[in-house]
Amino acid sequence: MRKDLLTRIVGGFVIGMVLGHIVQFFVSMGIGQGSYAWVVPEFRAFFTNEISAIFAQSILTGLIGVTFALAALIFEVARWGMLKQYSAHFLVTAMIWIPIVMLLWMPKTMANVLSLVASFLGTYIITWFLQYKFSKRDIEKINAILSERGEEHDD
């Protein structure tokens, strides 16, 4: 269990940092005017030098990765229904992801906040719907196998 937890933390941190740098690459394409912008100017303004800003950005994107890696454990709580699992996962990840993304990359306007929350929520609704359909299909396959064997099953 400890090894799995450590693997999740380290793996999540590395994946978060890598994805953060990929996002920064695309942000840089928009604001960099032909050169790579390691951080957006609004985030850079919080620090005395660019190295500190880059380091903080890397830590924050790593934290996003750790959050998603650890929050995935919510789906292993078997006694919770799918809706409760997704609701808890949504709340945990949104509480970390939204403020960090706003801090690192988004201009701080009400329209941007609403857009970010709406896209996060929309992604969750689509993901939940697809997962529900896949789970329902899998349950139907299992029930069909059990019916062929003459075993009882509960839907």
PDB file of C-alpha atoms in Angstrom:
ATOM      1  CA  MET A   1       0.000   0.000   0.000  1.00  0.00           C
ATOM      2  CA  ARG A   2       2.775   2.471   0.891  1.00  0.00           C
ATOM      3  CA  LYS A   3       4.684   1.621  -2.279  1.00  0.00           C
ATOM      4  CA  ASP A   4       1.521   2.126  -4.355  1.00  0.00           C
ATOM      5  CA  LEU A   5       0.881   5.451  -2.639  1.00  0.00           C
ATOM      6  CA  LEU A   6       4.452   6.617  -3.191  1.00  0.00           C
ATOM      7  CA  THR A   7       4.265   5.527  -6.834  1.00  0.00           C
ATOM      8  CA  ARG A   8       1.047   7.504  -7.264  1.00  0.00           C
ATOM      9  CA  ILE A   9       2.564  10.594  -5.648  1.00  0.00           C
ATOM     10  CA  VAL A  10       5.840  10.531  -7.595  1.00  0.00           C
ATOM     11  CA  GLY A  11       4.197   9.489 -10.859  1.00  0.00           C
ATOM     12  CA  GLY A  12       1.444  12.065 -10.472  1.00  0.00           C
ATOM     13  CA  PHE A  13       3.981  14.783  -9.716  1.00  0.00           C
ATOM     14  CA  VAL A  14       6.108  13.949 -12.771  1.00  0.00           C
ATOM     15  CA  ILE A  15       3.088  13.668 -15.070  1.00  0.00           C
ATOM     16  CA  GLY A  16       1.708  16.937 -13.709  1.00  0.00           C
ATOM     17  CA  MET A  17       5.000  18.709 -14.336  1.00  0.00           C
ATOM     18  CA  VAL A  18       5.305  17.312 -17.862  1.00  0.00           C
ATOM     19  CA  LEU A  19       1.732  18.276 -18.732  1.00  0.00           C
ATOM     20  CA  GLY A  20       2.311  21.700 -17.178  1.00  0.00           C
ATOM     21  CA  HIS A  21       5.296  22.259 -19.445  1.00  0.00           C
ATOM     22  CA  ILE A  22       3.274  21.129 -22.451  1.00  0.00           C
ATOM     23  CA  VAL A  23       0.537  23.615 -21.536  1.00  0.00           C
ATOM     24  CA  GLN A  24       3.176  26.315 -21.054  1.00  0.00           C
ATOM     25  CA  PHE A  25       4.528  25.542 -24.522  1.00  0.00           C
ATOM     26  CA  PHE A  26       1.111  26.237 -26.052  1.00  0.00           C
ATOM     27  CA  VAL A  27       0.617  29.327 -23.876  1.00  0.00           C
ATOM     28  CA  SER A  28       4.050  30.491 -25.012  1.00  0.00           C
ATOM     29  CA  MET A  29       3.015  30.083 -28.639  1.00  0.00           C
ATOM     30  CA  GLY A  30       0.262  32.590 -27.945  1.00  0.00           C
ATOM     31  CA  ILE A  31       2.167  35.129 -25.865  1.00  0.00           C
ATOM     32  CA  GLY A  32       5.850  34.469 -26.585  1.00  0.00           C
ATOM     33  CA  GLN A  33       6.138  36.435 -29.857  1.00  0.00           C
ATOM     34  CA  GLY A  34       8.514  33.866 -31.318  1.00  0.00           C
ATOM     35  CA  SER A  35      10.363  32.938 -28.139  1.00  0.00           C
ATOM     36  CA  TYR A  36       9.570  30.606 -25.282  1.00  0.00           C
ATOM     37  CA  ALA A  37       7.830  32.239 -22.326  1.00  0.00           C
ATOM     38  CA  TRP A  38       8.678  30.115 -19.288  1.00  0.00           C
ATOM     39  CA  VAL A  39       5.845  31.679 -17.280  1.00  0.00           C
ATOM     40  CA  VAL A  40       3.137  34.201 -18.049  1.00  0.00           C
ATOM     41  CA  PRO A  41       3.982  37.765 -17.037  1.00  0.00           C
ATOM     42  CA  GLU A  42       1.137  37.958 -14.508  1.00  0.00           C
ATOM     43  CA  PHE A  43       2.518  34.952 -12.607  1.00  0.00           C
ATOM     44  CA  ARG A  44       6.116  36.142 -12.982  1.00  0.00           C
ATOM     45  CA  ALA A  45       5.158  39.399 -11.216  1.00  0.00           C
ATOM     46  CA  PHE A  46       4.714  37.508  -7.920  1.00  0.00           C
ATOM     47  CA  PHE A  47       8.446  36.668  -7.784  1.00  0.00           C
ATOM     48  CA  THR A  48      11.748  38.489  -7.557  1.00  0.00           C
ATOM     49  CA  ASN A  49      13.222  36.488 -10.449  1.00  0.00           C
ATOM     50  CA  GLU A  50      12.143  34.226 -13.279  1.00  0.00           C
ATOM     51  CA  ILE A  51      13.864  31.116 -11.877  1.00  0.00           C
ATOM     52  CA  SER A  52      11.704  31.306  -8.738  1.00  0.00           C
ATOM     53  CA  ALA A  53       8.584  31.678 -10.872  1.00  0.00           C
ATOM     54  CA  ILE A  54       9.516  28.683 -13.039  1.00  0.00           C
ATOM     55  CA  PHE A  55      10.262  26.596  -9.941  1.00  0.00           C
ATOM     56  CA  ALA A  56       6.926  27.563  -8.336  1.00  0.00           C
ATOM     57  CA  GLN A  57       5.057  26.806 -11.559  1.00  0.00           C
ATOM     58  CA  SER A  58       6.682  23.371 -11.744  1.00  0.00           C
ATOM     59  CA  ILE A  59       5.752  22.621  -8.117  1.00  0.00           C
ATOM     60  CA  LEU A  60       2.160  23.768  -8.680  1.00  0.00           C
ATOM     61  CA  THR A  61       1.692  21.708 -11.854  1.00  0.00           C
ATOM     62  CA  GLY A  62       3.238  18.750 -10.028  1.00  0.00           C
ATOM     63  CA  LEU A  63       0.694  19.306  -7.244  1.00  0.00           C
ATOM     64  CA  ILE A  64      -2.114  19.111  -9.786  1.00  0.00           C
ATOM     65  CA  GLY A  65      -0.740  15.750 -10.943  1.00  0.00           C
ATOM     66  CA  VAL A  66      -0.477  14.459  -7.367  1.00  0.00           C
ATOM     67  CA  THR A  67      -4.045  15.587  -6.690  1.00  0.00           C
ATOM     68  CA  PHE A  68      -5.430  13.667  -9.660  1.00  0.00           C
ATOM     69  CA  ALA A  69      -3.302  10.607  -8.872  1.00  0.00           C
ATOM     70  CA  LEU A  70      -4.444  10.455  -5.244  1.00  0.00           C
ATOM     71  CA  ALA A  71      -8.034  11.473  -5.975  1.00  0.00           C
ATOM     72  CA  ALA A  72      -8.296   8.443  -8.272  1.00  0.00           C
ATOM     73  CA  LEU A  73      -8.356   6.381  -5.075  1.00  0.00           C
ATOM     74  CA  ILE A  74     -11.893   7.683  -4.532  1.00  0.00           C
ATOM     75  CA  PHE A  75     -13.019   5.351  -7.316  1.00  0.00           C
ATOM     76  CA  GLU A  76     -11.789   2.396  -5.276  1.00  0.00           C
ATOM     77  CA  VAL A  77     -14.320   3.039  -2.508  1.00  0.00           C
ATOM     78  CA  ALA A  78     -16.585   0.150  -3.498  1.00  0.00           C
ATOM     79  CA  ARG A  79     -19.441   1.001  -1.149  1.00  0.00           C
ATOM     80  CA  TRP A  80     -19.914   4.389  -2.817  1.00  0.00           C
ATOM     81  CA  GLY A  81     -22.047   4.665  -5.911  1.00  0.00           C
ATOM     82  CA  MET A  82     -20.662   6.088  -9.111  1.00  0.00           C
ATOM     83  CA  LEU A  83     -22.382   9.462  -8.637  1.00  0.00           C
ATOM     84  CA  LYS A  84     -20.929   9.884  -5.140  1.00  0.00           C
ATOM     85  CA  GLN A  85     -17.465   8.881  -6.359  1.00  0.00           C
ATOM     86  CA  TYR A  86     -17.559  11.344  -9.258  1.00  0.00           C
ATOM     87  CA  SER A  87     -18.959  14.116  -7.054  1.00  0.00           C
ATOM     88  CA  ALA A  88     -16.209  13.658  -4.460  1.00  0.00           C
ATOM     89  CA  HIS A  89     -13.523  13.402  -7.152  1.00  0.00           C
ATOM     90  CA  PHE A  90     -14.863  16.497  -8.878  1.00  0.00           C
ATOM     91  CA  LEU A  91     -14.836  18.554  -5.681  1.00  0.00           C
ATOM     92  CA  VAL A  92     -11.339  17.460  -4.629  1.00  0.00           C
ATOM     93  CA  THR A  93      -9.762  18.014  -8.030  1.00  0.00           C
ATOM     94  CA  ALA A  94     -11.641  21.255  -8.737  1.00  0.00           C
ATOM     95  CA  MET A  95     -10.492  22.735  -5.418  1.00  0.00           C
ATOM     96  CA  ILE A  96      -6.871  22.277  -6.527  1.00  0.00           C
ATOM     97  CA  TRP A  97      -6.981  22.478 -10.328  1.00  0.00           C
ATOM     98  CA  ILE A  98      -9.111  25.597 -10.816  1.00  0.00           C
ATOM     99  CA  PRO A  99      -7.167  27.966  -8.517  1.00  0.00           C
ATOM    100  CA  ILE A 100      -3.783  26.770  -9.790  1.00  0.00           C
ATOM    101  CA  VAL A 101      -4.773  27.071 -13.452  1.00  0.00           C
ATOM    102  CA  MET A 102      -6.181  30.538 -12.761  1.00  0.00           C
ATOM    103  CA  LEU A 103      -2.982  31.543 -10.981  1.00  0.00           C
ATOM    104  CA  LEU A 104      -0.618  30.158 -13.625  1.00  0.00           C
ATOM    105  CA  TRP A 105      -2.252  30.857 -16.970  1.00  0.00           C
ATOM    106  CA  MET A 106      -5.605  32.635 -16.955  1.00  0.00           C
ATOM    107  CA  PRO A 107      -6.231  36.373 -16.831  1.00  0.00           C
ATOM    108  CA  LYS A 108      -8.297  37.014 -13.704  1.00  0.00           C
ATOM    109  CA  THR A 109     -11.683  38.036 -15.103  1.00  0.00           C
ATOM    110  CA  MET A 110     -15.109  36.782 -14.106  1.00  0.00           C
ATOM    111  CA  ALA A 111     -15.678  35.555 -17.665  1.00  0.00           C
ATOM    112  CA  ASN A 112     -12.476  33.466 -17.508  1.00  0.00           C
ATOM    113  CA  VAL A 113     -13.395  32.027 -14.101  1.00  0.00           C
ATOM    114  CA  LEU A 114     -16.845  31.058 -15.356  1.00  0.00           C
ATOM    115  CA  SER A 115     -15.374  29.638 -18.571  1.00  0.00           C
ATOM    116  CA  LEU A 116     -12.813  27.568 -16.670  1.00  0.00           C
ATOM    117  CA  VAL A 117     -15.382  26.205 -14.195  1.00  0.00           C
ATOM    118  CA  ALA A 118     -17.836  25.480 -17.023  1.00  0.00           C
ATOM    119  CA  SER A 119     -15.228  23.605 -19.064  1.00  0.00           C
ATOM    120  CA  PHE A 120     -14.132  21.618 -16.015  1.00  0.00           C
ATOM    121  CA  LEU A 121     -17.758  20.762 -15.182  1.00  0.00           C
ATOM    122  CA  GLY A 122     -18.551  19.967 -18.818  1.00  0.00           C
ATOM    123  CA  THR A 123     -15.609  17.602 -19.005  1.00  0.00           C
ATOM    124  CA  TYR A 124     -16.812  15.873 -15.873  1.00  0.00           C
ATOM    125  CA  ILE A 125     -20.352  15.487 -17.136  1.00  0.00           C
ATOM    126  CA  ILE A 126     -19.125  13.962 -20.405  1.00  0.00           C
ATOM    127  CA  THR A 127     -16.695  11.686 -18.553  1.00  0.00           C
ATOM    128  CA  TRP A 128     -19.384  10.574 -16.094  1.00  0.00           C
ATOM    129  CA  PHE A 129     -21.841   9.851 -18.917  1.00  0.00           C
ATOM    130  CA  LEU A 130     -19.289   7.805 -20.886  1.00  0.00           C
ATOM    131  CA  GLN A 131     -18.173   5.907 -17.780  1.00  0.00           C
ATOM    132  CA  TYR A 132     -21.807   5.181 -16.931  1.00  0.00           C
ATOM    133  CA  LYS A 133     -22.426   3.800 -20.427  1.00  0.00           C
ATOM    134  CA  PHE A 134     -19.262   1.648 -20.341  1.00  0.00           C
ATOM    135  CA  SER A 135     -20.102   0.322 -16.877  1.00  0.00           C
ATOM    136  CA  LYS A 136     -23.674  -0.450 -17.914  1.00  0.00           C
ATOM    137  CA  ARG A 137     -22.409  -2.326 -20.972  1.00  0.00           C
ATOM    138  CA  ASP A 138     -19.927  -4.303 -18.860  1.00  0.00           C
ATOM    139  CA  ILE A 139     -22.636  -5.212 -16.345  1.00  0.00           C
ATOM    140  CA  GLU A 140     -24.909  -6.381 -19.162  1.00  0.00           C
ATOM    141  CA  LYS A 141     -22.094  -8.602 -20.514  1.00  0.00           C
ATOM    142  CA  ILE A 142     -21.449 -10.076 -17.060  1.00  0.00           C
ATOM    143  CA  ASN A 143     -25.162 -10.692 -16.547  1.00  0.00           C
ATOM    144  CA  ALA A 144     -25.401 -12.397 -19.951  1.00  0.00           C
ATOM    145  CA  ILE A 145     -22.508 -14.713 -19.031  1.00  0.00           C
ATOM    146  CA  LEU A 146     -24.136 -15.494 -15.687  1.00  0.00           C
ATOM    147  CA  SER A 147     -27.459 -16.190 -17.426  1.00  0.00           C
ATOM    148  CA  GLU A 148     -25.765 -18.586 -19.819  1.00  0.00           C
ATOM    149  CA  ARG A 149     -24.325 -20.443 -16.845  1.00  0.00           C
ATOM    150  CA  GLY A 150     -27.704 -20.495 -15.159  1.00  0.00           C
ATOM    151  CA  GLU A 151     -26.534 -18.392 -12.225  1.00  0.00           C
ATOM    152  CA  GLU A 152     -28.645 -15.684 -10.637  1.00  0.00           C
ATOM    153  CA  HIS A 153     -27.623 -12.079 -10.848  1.00  0.00           C
ATOM    154  CA  ASP A 154     -28.776  -8.735  -9.489  1.00  0.00           C
ATOM    155  CA  ASP A 155     -29.001  -5.667 -11.742  1.00  0.00           C
TER     156      ASP A 155
END
